Short mmCIF file of C-alpha atoms and ligand atoms in Angstrom, two decimals:
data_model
loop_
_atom_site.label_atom_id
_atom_site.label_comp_id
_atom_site.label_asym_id
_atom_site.label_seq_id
_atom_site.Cartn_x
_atom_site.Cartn_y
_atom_site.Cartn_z
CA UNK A 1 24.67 7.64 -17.42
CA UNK A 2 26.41 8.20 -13.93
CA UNK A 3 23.82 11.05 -13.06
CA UNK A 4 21.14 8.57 -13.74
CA UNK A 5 19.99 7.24 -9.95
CA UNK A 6 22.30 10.32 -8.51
CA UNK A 7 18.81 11.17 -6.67
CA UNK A 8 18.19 8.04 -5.23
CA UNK A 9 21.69 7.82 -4.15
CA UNK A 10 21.85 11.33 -2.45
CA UNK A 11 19.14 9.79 -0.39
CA UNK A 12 21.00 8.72 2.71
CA UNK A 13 19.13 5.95 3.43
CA UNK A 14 20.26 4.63 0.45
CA UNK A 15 23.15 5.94 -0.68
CA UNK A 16 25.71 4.80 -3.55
CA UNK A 17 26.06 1.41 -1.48
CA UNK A 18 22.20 0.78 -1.53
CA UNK A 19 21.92 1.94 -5.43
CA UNK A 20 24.76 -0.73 -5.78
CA UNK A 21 22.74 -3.57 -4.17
CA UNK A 22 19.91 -2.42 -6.07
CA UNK A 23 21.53 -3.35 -9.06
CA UNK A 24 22.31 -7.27 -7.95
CA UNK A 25 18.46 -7.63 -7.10
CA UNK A 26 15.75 -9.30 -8.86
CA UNK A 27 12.49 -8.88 -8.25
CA UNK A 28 9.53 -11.13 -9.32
CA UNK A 29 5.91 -9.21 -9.79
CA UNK A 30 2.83 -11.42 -9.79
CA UNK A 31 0.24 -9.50 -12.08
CA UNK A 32 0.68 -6.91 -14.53
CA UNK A 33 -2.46 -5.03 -14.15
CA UNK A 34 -2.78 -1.51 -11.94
CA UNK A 35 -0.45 -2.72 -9.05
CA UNK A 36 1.82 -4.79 -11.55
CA UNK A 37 2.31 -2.02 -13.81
CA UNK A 38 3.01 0.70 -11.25
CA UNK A 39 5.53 -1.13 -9.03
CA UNK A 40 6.84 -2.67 -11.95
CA UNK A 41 7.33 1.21 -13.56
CA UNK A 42 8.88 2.36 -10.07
CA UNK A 43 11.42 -0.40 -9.71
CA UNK A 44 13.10 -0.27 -12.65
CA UNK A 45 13.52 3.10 -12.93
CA UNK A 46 14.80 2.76 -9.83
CA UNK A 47 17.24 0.33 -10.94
CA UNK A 48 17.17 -2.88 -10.02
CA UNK A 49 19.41 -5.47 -11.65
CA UNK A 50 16.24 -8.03 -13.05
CA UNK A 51 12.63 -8.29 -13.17
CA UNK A 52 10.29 -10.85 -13.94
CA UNK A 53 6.75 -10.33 -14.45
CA UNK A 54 3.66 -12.67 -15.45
CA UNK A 55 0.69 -12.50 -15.98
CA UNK A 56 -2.74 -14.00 -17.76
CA UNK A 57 -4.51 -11.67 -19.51
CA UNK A 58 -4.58 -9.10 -22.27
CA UNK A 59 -4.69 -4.81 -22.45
CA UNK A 60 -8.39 -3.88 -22.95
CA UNK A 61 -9.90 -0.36 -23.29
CA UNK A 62 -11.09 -0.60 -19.35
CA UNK A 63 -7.56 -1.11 -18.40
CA UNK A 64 -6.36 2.32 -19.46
CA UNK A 65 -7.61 4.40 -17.09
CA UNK A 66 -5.26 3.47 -13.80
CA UNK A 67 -2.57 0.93 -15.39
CA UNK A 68 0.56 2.85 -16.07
CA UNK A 69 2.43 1.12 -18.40
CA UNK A 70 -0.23 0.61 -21.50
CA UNK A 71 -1.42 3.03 -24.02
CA UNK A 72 -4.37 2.78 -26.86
CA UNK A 73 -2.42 1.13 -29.44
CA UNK A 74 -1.29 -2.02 -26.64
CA UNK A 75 -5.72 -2.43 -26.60
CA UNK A 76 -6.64 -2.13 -30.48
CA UNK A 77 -3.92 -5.07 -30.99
CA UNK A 78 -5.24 -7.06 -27.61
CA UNK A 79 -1.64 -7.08 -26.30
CA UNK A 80 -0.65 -9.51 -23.67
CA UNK A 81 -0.03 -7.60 -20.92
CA UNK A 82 3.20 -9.58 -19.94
CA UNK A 83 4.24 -8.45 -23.66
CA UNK A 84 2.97 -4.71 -23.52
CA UNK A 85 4.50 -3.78 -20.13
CA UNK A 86 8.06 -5.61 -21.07
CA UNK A 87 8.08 -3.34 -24.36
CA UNK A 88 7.23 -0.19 -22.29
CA UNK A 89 9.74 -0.97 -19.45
CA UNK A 90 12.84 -1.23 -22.08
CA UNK A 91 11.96 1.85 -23.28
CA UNK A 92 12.41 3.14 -19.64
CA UNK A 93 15.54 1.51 -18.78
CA UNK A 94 17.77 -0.57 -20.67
CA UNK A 95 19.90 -1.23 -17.48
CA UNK A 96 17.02 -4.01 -16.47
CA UNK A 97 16.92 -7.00 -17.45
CA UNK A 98 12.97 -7.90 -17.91
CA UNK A 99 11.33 -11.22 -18.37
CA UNK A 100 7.75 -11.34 -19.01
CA UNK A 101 5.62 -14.62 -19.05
CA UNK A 102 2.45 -15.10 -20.36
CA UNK A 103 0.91 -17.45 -18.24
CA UNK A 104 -1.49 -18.40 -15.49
CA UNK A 105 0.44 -19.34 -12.02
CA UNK A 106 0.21 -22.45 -10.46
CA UNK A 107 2.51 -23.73 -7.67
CA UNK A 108 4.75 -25.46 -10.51
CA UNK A 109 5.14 -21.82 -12.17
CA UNK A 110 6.01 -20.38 -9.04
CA UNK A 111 8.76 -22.53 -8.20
CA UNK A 112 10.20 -22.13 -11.36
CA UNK A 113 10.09 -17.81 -11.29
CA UNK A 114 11.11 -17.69 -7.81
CA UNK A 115 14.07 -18.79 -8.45
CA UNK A 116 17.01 -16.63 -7.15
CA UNK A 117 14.10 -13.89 -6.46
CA UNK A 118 14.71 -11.13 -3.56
CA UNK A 119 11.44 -10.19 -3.08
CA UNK A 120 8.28 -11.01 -4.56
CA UNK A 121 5.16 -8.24 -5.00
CA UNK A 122 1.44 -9.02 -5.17
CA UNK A 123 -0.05 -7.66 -8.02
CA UNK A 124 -3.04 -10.32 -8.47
CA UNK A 125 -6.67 -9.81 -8.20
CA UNK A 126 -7.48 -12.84 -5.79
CA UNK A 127 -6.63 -15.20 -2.92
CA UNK A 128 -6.10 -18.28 -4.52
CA UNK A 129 -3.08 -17.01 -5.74
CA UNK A 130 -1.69 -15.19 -3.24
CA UNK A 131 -2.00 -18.26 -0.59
CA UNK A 132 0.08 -19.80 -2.97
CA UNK A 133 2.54 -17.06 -3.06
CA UNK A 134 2.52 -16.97 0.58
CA UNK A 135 3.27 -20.63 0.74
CA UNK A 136 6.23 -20.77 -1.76
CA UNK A 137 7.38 -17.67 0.49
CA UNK A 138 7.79 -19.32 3.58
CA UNK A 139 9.09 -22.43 1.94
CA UNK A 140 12.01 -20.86 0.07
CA UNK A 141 12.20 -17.78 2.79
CA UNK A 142 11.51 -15.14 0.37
CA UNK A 143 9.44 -12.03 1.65
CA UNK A 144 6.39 -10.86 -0.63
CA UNK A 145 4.52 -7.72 -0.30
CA UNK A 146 0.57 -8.03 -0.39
CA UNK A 147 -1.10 -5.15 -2.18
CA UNK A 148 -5.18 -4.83 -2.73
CA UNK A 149 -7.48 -1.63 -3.55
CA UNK A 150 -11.10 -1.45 -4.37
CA UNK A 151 -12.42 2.03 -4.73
CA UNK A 152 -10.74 4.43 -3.08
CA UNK A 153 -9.81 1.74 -0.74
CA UNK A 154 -5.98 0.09 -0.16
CA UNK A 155 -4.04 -2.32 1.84
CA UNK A 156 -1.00 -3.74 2.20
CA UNK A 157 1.49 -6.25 4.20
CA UNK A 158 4.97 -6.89 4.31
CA UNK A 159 5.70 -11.06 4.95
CA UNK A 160 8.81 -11.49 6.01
CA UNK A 161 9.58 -15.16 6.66
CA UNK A 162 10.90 -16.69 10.25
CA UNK A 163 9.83 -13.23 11.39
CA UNK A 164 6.21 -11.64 10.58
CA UNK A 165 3.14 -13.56 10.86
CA UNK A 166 2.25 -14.67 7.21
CA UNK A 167 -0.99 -13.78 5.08
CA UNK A 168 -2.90 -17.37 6.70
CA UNK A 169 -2.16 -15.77 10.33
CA UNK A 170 -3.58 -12.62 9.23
CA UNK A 171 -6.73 -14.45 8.12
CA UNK A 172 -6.89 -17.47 9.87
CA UNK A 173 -9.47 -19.37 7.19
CA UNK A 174 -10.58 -17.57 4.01
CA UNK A 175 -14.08 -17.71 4.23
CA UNK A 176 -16.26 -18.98 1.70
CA UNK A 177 -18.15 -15.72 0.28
CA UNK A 178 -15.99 -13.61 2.69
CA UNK A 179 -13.54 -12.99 0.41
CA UNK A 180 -15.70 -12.43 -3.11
CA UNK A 181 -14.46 -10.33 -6.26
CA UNK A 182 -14.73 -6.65 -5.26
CA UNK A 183 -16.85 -4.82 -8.28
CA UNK A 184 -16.85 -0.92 -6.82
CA UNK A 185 -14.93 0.65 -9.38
CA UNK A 186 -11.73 1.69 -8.58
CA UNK A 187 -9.74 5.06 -9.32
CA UNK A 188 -6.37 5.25 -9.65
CA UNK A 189 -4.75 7.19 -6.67
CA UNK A 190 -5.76 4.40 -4.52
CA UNK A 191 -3.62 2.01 -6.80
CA UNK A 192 -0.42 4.37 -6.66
CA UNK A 193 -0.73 4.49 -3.23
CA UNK A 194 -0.55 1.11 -2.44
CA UNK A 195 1.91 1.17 -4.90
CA UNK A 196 3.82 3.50 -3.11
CA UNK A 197 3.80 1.31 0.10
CA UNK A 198 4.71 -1.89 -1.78
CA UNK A 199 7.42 -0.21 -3.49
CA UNK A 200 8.67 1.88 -0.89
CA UNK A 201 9.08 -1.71 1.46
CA UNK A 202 10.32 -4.02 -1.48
CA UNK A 203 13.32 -0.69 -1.64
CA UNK A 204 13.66 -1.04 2.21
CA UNK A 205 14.06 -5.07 1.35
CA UNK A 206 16.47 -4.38 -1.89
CA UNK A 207 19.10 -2.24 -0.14
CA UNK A 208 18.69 -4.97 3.39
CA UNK A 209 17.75 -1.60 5.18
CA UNK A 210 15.08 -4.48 7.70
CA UNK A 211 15.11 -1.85 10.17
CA UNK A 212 13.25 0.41 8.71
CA UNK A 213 10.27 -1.83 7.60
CA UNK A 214 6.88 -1.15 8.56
CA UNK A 215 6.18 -4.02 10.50
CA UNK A 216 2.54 -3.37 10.61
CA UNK A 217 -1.16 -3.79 8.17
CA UNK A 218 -1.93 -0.35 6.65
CA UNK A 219 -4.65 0.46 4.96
CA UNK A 220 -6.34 4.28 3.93
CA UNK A 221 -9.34 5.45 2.02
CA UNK A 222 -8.25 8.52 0.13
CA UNK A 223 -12.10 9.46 -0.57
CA UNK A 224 -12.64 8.94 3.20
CA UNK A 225 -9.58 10.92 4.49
CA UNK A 226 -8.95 7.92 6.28
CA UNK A 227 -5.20 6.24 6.97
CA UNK A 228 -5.05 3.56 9.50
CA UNK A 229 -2.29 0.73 10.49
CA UNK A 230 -2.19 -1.81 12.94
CA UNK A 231 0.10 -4.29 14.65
CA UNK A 232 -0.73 -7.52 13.77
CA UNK A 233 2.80 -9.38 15.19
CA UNK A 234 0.83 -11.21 18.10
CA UNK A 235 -1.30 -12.96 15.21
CA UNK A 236 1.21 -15.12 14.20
CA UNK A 237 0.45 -18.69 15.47
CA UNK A 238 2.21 -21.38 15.96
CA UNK A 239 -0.09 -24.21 14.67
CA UNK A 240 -0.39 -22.42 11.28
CA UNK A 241 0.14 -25.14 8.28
CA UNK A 242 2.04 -21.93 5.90
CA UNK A 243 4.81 -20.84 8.79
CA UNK A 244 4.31 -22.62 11.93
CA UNK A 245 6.34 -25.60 13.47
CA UNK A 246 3.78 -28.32 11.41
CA UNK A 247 3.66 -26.70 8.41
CA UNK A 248 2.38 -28.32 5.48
CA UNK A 249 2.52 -25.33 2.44
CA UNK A 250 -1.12 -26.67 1.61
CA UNK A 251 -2.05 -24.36 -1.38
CA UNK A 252 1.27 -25.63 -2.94
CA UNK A 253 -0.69 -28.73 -3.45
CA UNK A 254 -1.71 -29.04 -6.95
CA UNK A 255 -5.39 -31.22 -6.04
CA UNK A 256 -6.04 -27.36 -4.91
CA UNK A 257 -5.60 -25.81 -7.44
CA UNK A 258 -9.00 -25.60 -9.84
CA UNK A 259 -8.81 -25.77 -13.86
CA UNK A 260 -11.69 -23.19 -14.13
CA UNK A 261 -11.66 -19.74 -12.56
CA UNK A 262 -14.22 -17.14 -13.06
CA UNK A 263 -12.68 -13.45 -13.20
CA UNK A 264 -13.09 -10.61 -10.87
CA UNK A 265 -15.91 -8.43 -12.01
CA UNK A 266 -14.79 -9.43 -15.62
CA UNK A 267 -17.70 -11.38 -16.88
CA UNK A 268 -15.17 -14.29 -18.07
CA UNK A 269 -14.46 -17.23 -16.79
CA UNK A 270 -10.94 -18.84 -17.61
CA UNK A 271 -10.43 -22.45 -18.57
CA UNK A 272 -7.04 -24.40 -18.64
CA UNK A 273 -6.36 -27.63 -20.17
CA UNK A 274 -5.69 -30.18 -17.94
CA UNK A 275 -2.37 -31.04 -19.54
CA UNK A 276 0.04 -28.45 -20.81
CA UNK A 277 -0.32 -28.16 -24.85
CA UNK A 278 0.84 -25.78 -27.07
CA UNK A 279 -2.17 -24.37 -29.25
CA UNK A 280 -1.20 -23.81 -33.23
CA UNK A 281 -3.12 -20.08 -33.23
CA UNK A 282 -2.71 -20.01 -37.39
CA UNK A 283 -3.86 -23.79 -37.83
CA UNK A 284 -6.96 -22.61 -35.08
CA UNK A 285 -7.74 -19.91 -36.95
CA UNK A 286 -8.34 -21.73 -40.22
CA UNK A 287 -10.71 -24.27 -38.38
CA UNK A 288 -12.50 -21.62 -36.82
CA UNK A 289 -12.94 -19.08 -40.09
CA UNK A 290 -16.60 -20.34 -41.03
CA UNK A 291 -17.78 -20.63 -37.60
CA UNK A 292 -18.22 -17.05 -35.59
CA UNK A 293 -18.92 -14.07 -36.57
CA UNK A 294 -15.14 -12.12 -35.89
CA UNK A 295 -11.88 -13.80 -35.70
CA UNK A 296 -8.79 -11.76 -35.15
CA UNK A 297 -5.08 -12.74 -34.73
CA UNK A 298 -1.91 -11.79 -33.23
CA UNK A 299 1.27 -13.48 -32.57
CA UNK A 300 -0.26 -14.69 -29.24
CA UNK A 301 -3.88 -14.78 -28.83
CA UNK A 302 -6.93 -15.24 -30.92
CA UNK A 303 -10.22 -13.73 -30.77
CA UNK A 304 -13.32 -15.18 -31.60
CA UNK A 305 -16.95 -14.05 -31.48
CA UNK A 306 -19.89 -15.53 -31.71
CA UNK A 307 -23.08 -14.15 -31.06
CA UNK A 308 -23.10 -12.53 -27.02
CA UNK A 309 -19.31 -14.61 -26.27
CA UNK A 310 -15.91 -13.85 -26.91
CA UNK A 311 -13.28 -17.03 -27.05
CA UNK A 312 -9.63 -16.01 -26.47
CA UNK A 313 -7.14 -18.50 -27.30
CA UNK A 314 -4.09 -18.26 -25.84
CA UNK A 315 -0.99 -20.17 -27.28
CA UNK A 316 -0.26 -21.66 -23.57
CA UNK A 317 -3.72 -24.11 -24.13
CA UNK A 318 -5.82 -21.23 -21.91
CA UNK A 319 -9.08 -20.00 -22.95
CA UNK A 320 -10.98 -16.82 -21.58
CA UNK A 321 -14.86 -16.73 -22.37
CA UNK A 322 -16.01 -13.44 -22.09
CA UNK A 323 -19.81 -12.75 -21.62
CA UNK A 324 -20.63 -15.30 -19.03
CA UNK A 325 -19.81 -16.27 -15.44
CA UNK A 326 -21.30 -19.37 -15.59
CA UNK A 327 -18.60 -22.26 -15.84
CA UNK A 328 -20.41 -24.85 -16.90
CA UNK A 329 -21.91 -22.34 -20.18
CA UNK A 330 -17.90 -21.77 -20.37
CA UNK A 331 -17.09 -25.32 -20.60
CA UNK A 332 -20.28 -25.79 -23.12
CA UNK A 333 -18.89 -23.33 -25.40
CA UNK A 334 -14.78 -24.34 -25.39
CA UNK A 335 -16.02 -27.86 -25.68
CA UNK A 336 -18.40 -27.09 -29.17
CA UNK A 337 -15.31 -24.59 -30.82
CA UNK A 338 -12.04 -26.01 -29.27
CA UNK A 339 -13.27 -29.95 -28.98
CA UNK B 1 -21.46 5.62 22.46
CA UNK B 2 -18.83 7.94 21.03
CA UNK B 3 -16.04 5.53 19.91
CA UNK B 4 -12.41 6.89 18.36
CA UNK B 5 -12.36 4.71 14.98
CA UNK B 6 -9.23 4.99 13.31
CA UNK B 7 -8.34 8.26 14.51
CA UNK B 8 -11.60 9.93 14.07
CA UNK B 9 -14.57 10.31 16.33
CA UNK B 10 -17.61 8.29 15.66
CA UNK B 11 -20.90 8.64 17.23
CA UNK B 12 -22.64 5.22 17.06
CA UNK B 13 -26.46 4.21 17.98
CA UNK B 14 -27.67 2.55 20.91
CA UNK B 15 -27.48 -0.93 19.07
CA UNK B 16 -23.88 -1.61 18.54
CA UNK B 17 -22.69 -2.72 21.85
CA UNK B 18 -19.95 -5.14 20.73
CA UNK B 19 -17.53 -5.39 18.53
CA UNK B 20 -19.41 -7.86 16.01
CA UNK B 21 -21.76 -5.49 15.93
CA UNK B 22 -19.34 -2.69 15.08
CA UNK B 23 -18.61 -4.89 12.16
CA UNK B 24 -21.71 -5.19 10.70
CA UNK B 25 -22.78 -1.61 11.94
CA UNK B 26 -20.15 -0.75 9.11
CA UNK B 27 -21.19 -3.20 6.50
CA UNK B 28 -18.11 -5.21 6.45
CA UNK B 29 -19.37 -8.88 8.32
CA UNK B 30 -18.62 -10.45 5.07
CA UNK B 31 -15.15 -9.45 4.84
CA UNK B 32 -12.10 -10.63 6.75
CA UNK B 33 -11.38 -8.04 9.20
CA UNK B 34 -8.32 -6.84 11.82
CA UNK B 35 -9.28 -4.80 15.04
CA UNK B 36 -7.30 -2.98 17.27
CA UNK B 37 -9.00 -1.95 20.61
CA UNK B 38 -7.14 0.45 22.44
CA UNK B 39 -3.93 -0.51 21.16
CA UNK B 40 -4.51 -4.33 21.46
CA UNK B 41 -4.90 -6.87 18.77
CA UNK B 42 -8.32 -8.51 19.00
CA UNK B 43 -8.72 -11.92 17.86
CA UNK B 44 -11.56 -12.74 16.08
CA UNK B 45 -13.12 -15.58 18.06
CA UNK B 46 -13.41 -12.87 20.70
CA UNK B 47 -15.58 -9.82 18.65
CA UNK B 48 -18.54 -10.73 20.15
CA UNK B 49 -18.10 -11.16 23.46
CA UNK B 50 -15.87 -8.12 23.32
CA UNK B 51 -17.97 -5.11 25.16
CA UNK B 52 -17.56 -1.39 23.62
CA UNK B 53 -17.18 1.85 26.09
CA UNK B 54 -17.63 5.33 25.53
CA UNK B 55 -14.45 6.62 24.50
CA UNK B 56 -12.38 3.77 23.22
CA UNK B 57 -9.71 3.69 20.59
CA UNK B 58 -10.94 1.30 17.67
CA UNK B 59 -8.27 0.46 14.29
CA UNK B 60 -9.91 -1.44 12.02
CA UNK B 61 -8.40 -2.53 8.45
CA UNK B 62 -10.49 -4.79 6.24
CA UNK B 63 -9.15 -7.05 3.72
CA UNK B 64 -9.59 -6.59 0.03
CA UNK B 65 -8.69 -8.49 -2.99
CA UNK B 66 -8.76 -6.53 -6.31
CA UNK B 67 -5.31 -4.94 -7.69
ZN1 LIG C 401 1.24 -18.25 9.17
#
């Protein structure tokens, strides 16, 4: 097994002492769909010592296409992602230790997986989360690695606390509308490529090589033939409530955090409890047998159809209702099956 | 106007004068963008009063949010 990362270690800037630091780190990924999957894929066949990954949602057919780590059989058995990409990365490399969640990520959850974390990477599909990931990354000085891609579009940022500006510099205010759920399609070199970046700076961060990060805001379009980066240091302000002198972390605050969220381009809108419960899926599934017109069950979801809508249960309490984007239709429906 | 927009040169009409307008020319006033005029970061309260001439050097990188 010695020949194993012998490539990665006869690159210099790595070397046997950087594959050894590798192999203390732990890295969390947020998201396990195109970007999750592919960074996740990369780093631990790179070797690092752990990885923890979470995420919300389930393989579907649509998924296939550009995320790495899922195959047909992971969508015909509606496979929580957090569950399919832990089987496939074993399979990789037993040297990592993985541990998957399946759960939404609110500023409780994050406190809890950041814990001894070296880096975190942005695999999510929207800002909500990641100004809470850049919060809990200046307040426990942990660098995170924005990713995005629409199209043949991609982005990305390195955040290094105390030292970059953070991702509320970079925008100053999200704007209402300004930031709304890209729907262009999306093909899958302009996911590995912004894989590539994210993975390529989370090594640089791994092996404490802080030299050699980019320091600036890339961002290409492959169709386009169009590469770009800019320096965005002078953007970091002083009066910013995520990183400056007053800071305030104010996405870490849970009054901001909503308990309905529709999905990007998905056609669903998600619903959480308001207090943590633990749904009995087989007991569900029995009340529920009469009422729709297809009910299917594995270990943790269950599907249920009725008419145009889809219900998926999750055993965390959340719900996804596919085939609307209106929330209050989605709160009509969970309301008349799930009481 | 010819401008030099991330590395490539860009003939632009008569009506984009500023750099708002360079924006929208471009279709992306709804979305959060960074610009880099000749080498300088530009903040944003300053794209419209901010004047384009013939030859400058224009980065611009636009924020996304799918992944
Ligand atoms: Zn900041």
């Amino acid at each position: 097994m010695t020949e194993r990362y012998s490539r990665q270690e006869l690159f210099a800037p790595i070397g046997v002492g950087g594959q050894a630091k590798l192999r203390r780190k732990h890295v969390l990924i947020v998201g396990a769909g195109a970007l999750g999957t592919g960074n996740a894929e990369a780093l631990v066949r790179a070797g690092i010592g752990k990885l923890t990954m979470v995420d919300r949602d389930y393989v579907e057919w649509s998924n296939l296409q550009r995320q790495n780590l899922y195959c047909e059989e992971d969508a015909v058995g509606r496979l929580p992602k957090a569950v399919a990409a832990e089987k496939r990365l074993q399979a990789i490399n037993t040297d990592v230790k993985v541990e998957v969640h399946v759960a939404d990520v609110g500023p409780a959850e994050l406190k809890e997986l950041v814990a001894g974390v070296d880096v975190i990477i942005d695999a999510t599909d929207n800002f909500d989360i990641r100004m809470m990931i850049n919060d809990i990354s200046q307040k426990y000085r942990i660098p995170w690695i924005y990713g995005a891609c629409v199209g043949s579009y991609g982005i990305s940022y390195t955040i290094i606390p105390r030292d970059t500006p953070c991702l509320s510099c970079l925008l100053e205010s999200v704007p209402l509308g300004g930031l709304t759920c890209d729907t262009a399609g999306i093909i899958s070199p302009a996911v590995q490529t912004v894989v590539a970046h994210q993975v390529t700076e989370a090594l640089k961060i791994l092996v404490e090589d802080y030299q050699s990060l980019r320091n600036k805001l890339v961002s290409f379009d492959l169709w386009k033939n169009q590469h770009t980066s800019i320096n965005v240091e002078k953007v970091k302000k002083e009066s910013c409530l995520s990183c400056g002198t007053e800071r305030t972390y104010p996405y870490l605050d849970y009054r901001n955090t909503t308990k309905t969220a529709v999905l990007c381009g998905r056609d669903t809108v998600q619903i959480r409890p308001p207090d943590k419960i633990e749904r009995d899926l087989e007991q569900l599934e029995h009340l529920l047998q009469q009422q729709g017109d297809d009910l299917q069950r594995n270990p943790y979801l269950l599907s249920f159809t009725k008419g145009d809508h889809r219900l998926v249960i999750f055993k965390d309490g959340r719900v996804l209702v596919h085939g609307t984007k209106d929330i209050a239709e989605a709160k009509t429906l969970y309301h008349r099956y799930l009481g | 106007m010819q401008l030099i927009i991330n590395g490539e040169k860009v003939e632009l009409p008569e009506n984009v004068g500023n750099v708002s307008e360079l924006i929208q020319y471009f279709g992306l006033d709804q979305k959060v963008v960074m610009i880099e005029l000749n080498q300088e970061i530009l903040e944003k309260s300053k794209h419209s009063e901010t004047i384009l001439s013939n030859g400058d050097r224009v980065e611009m990188v636009h924020f996304v949010g799918g992944g």
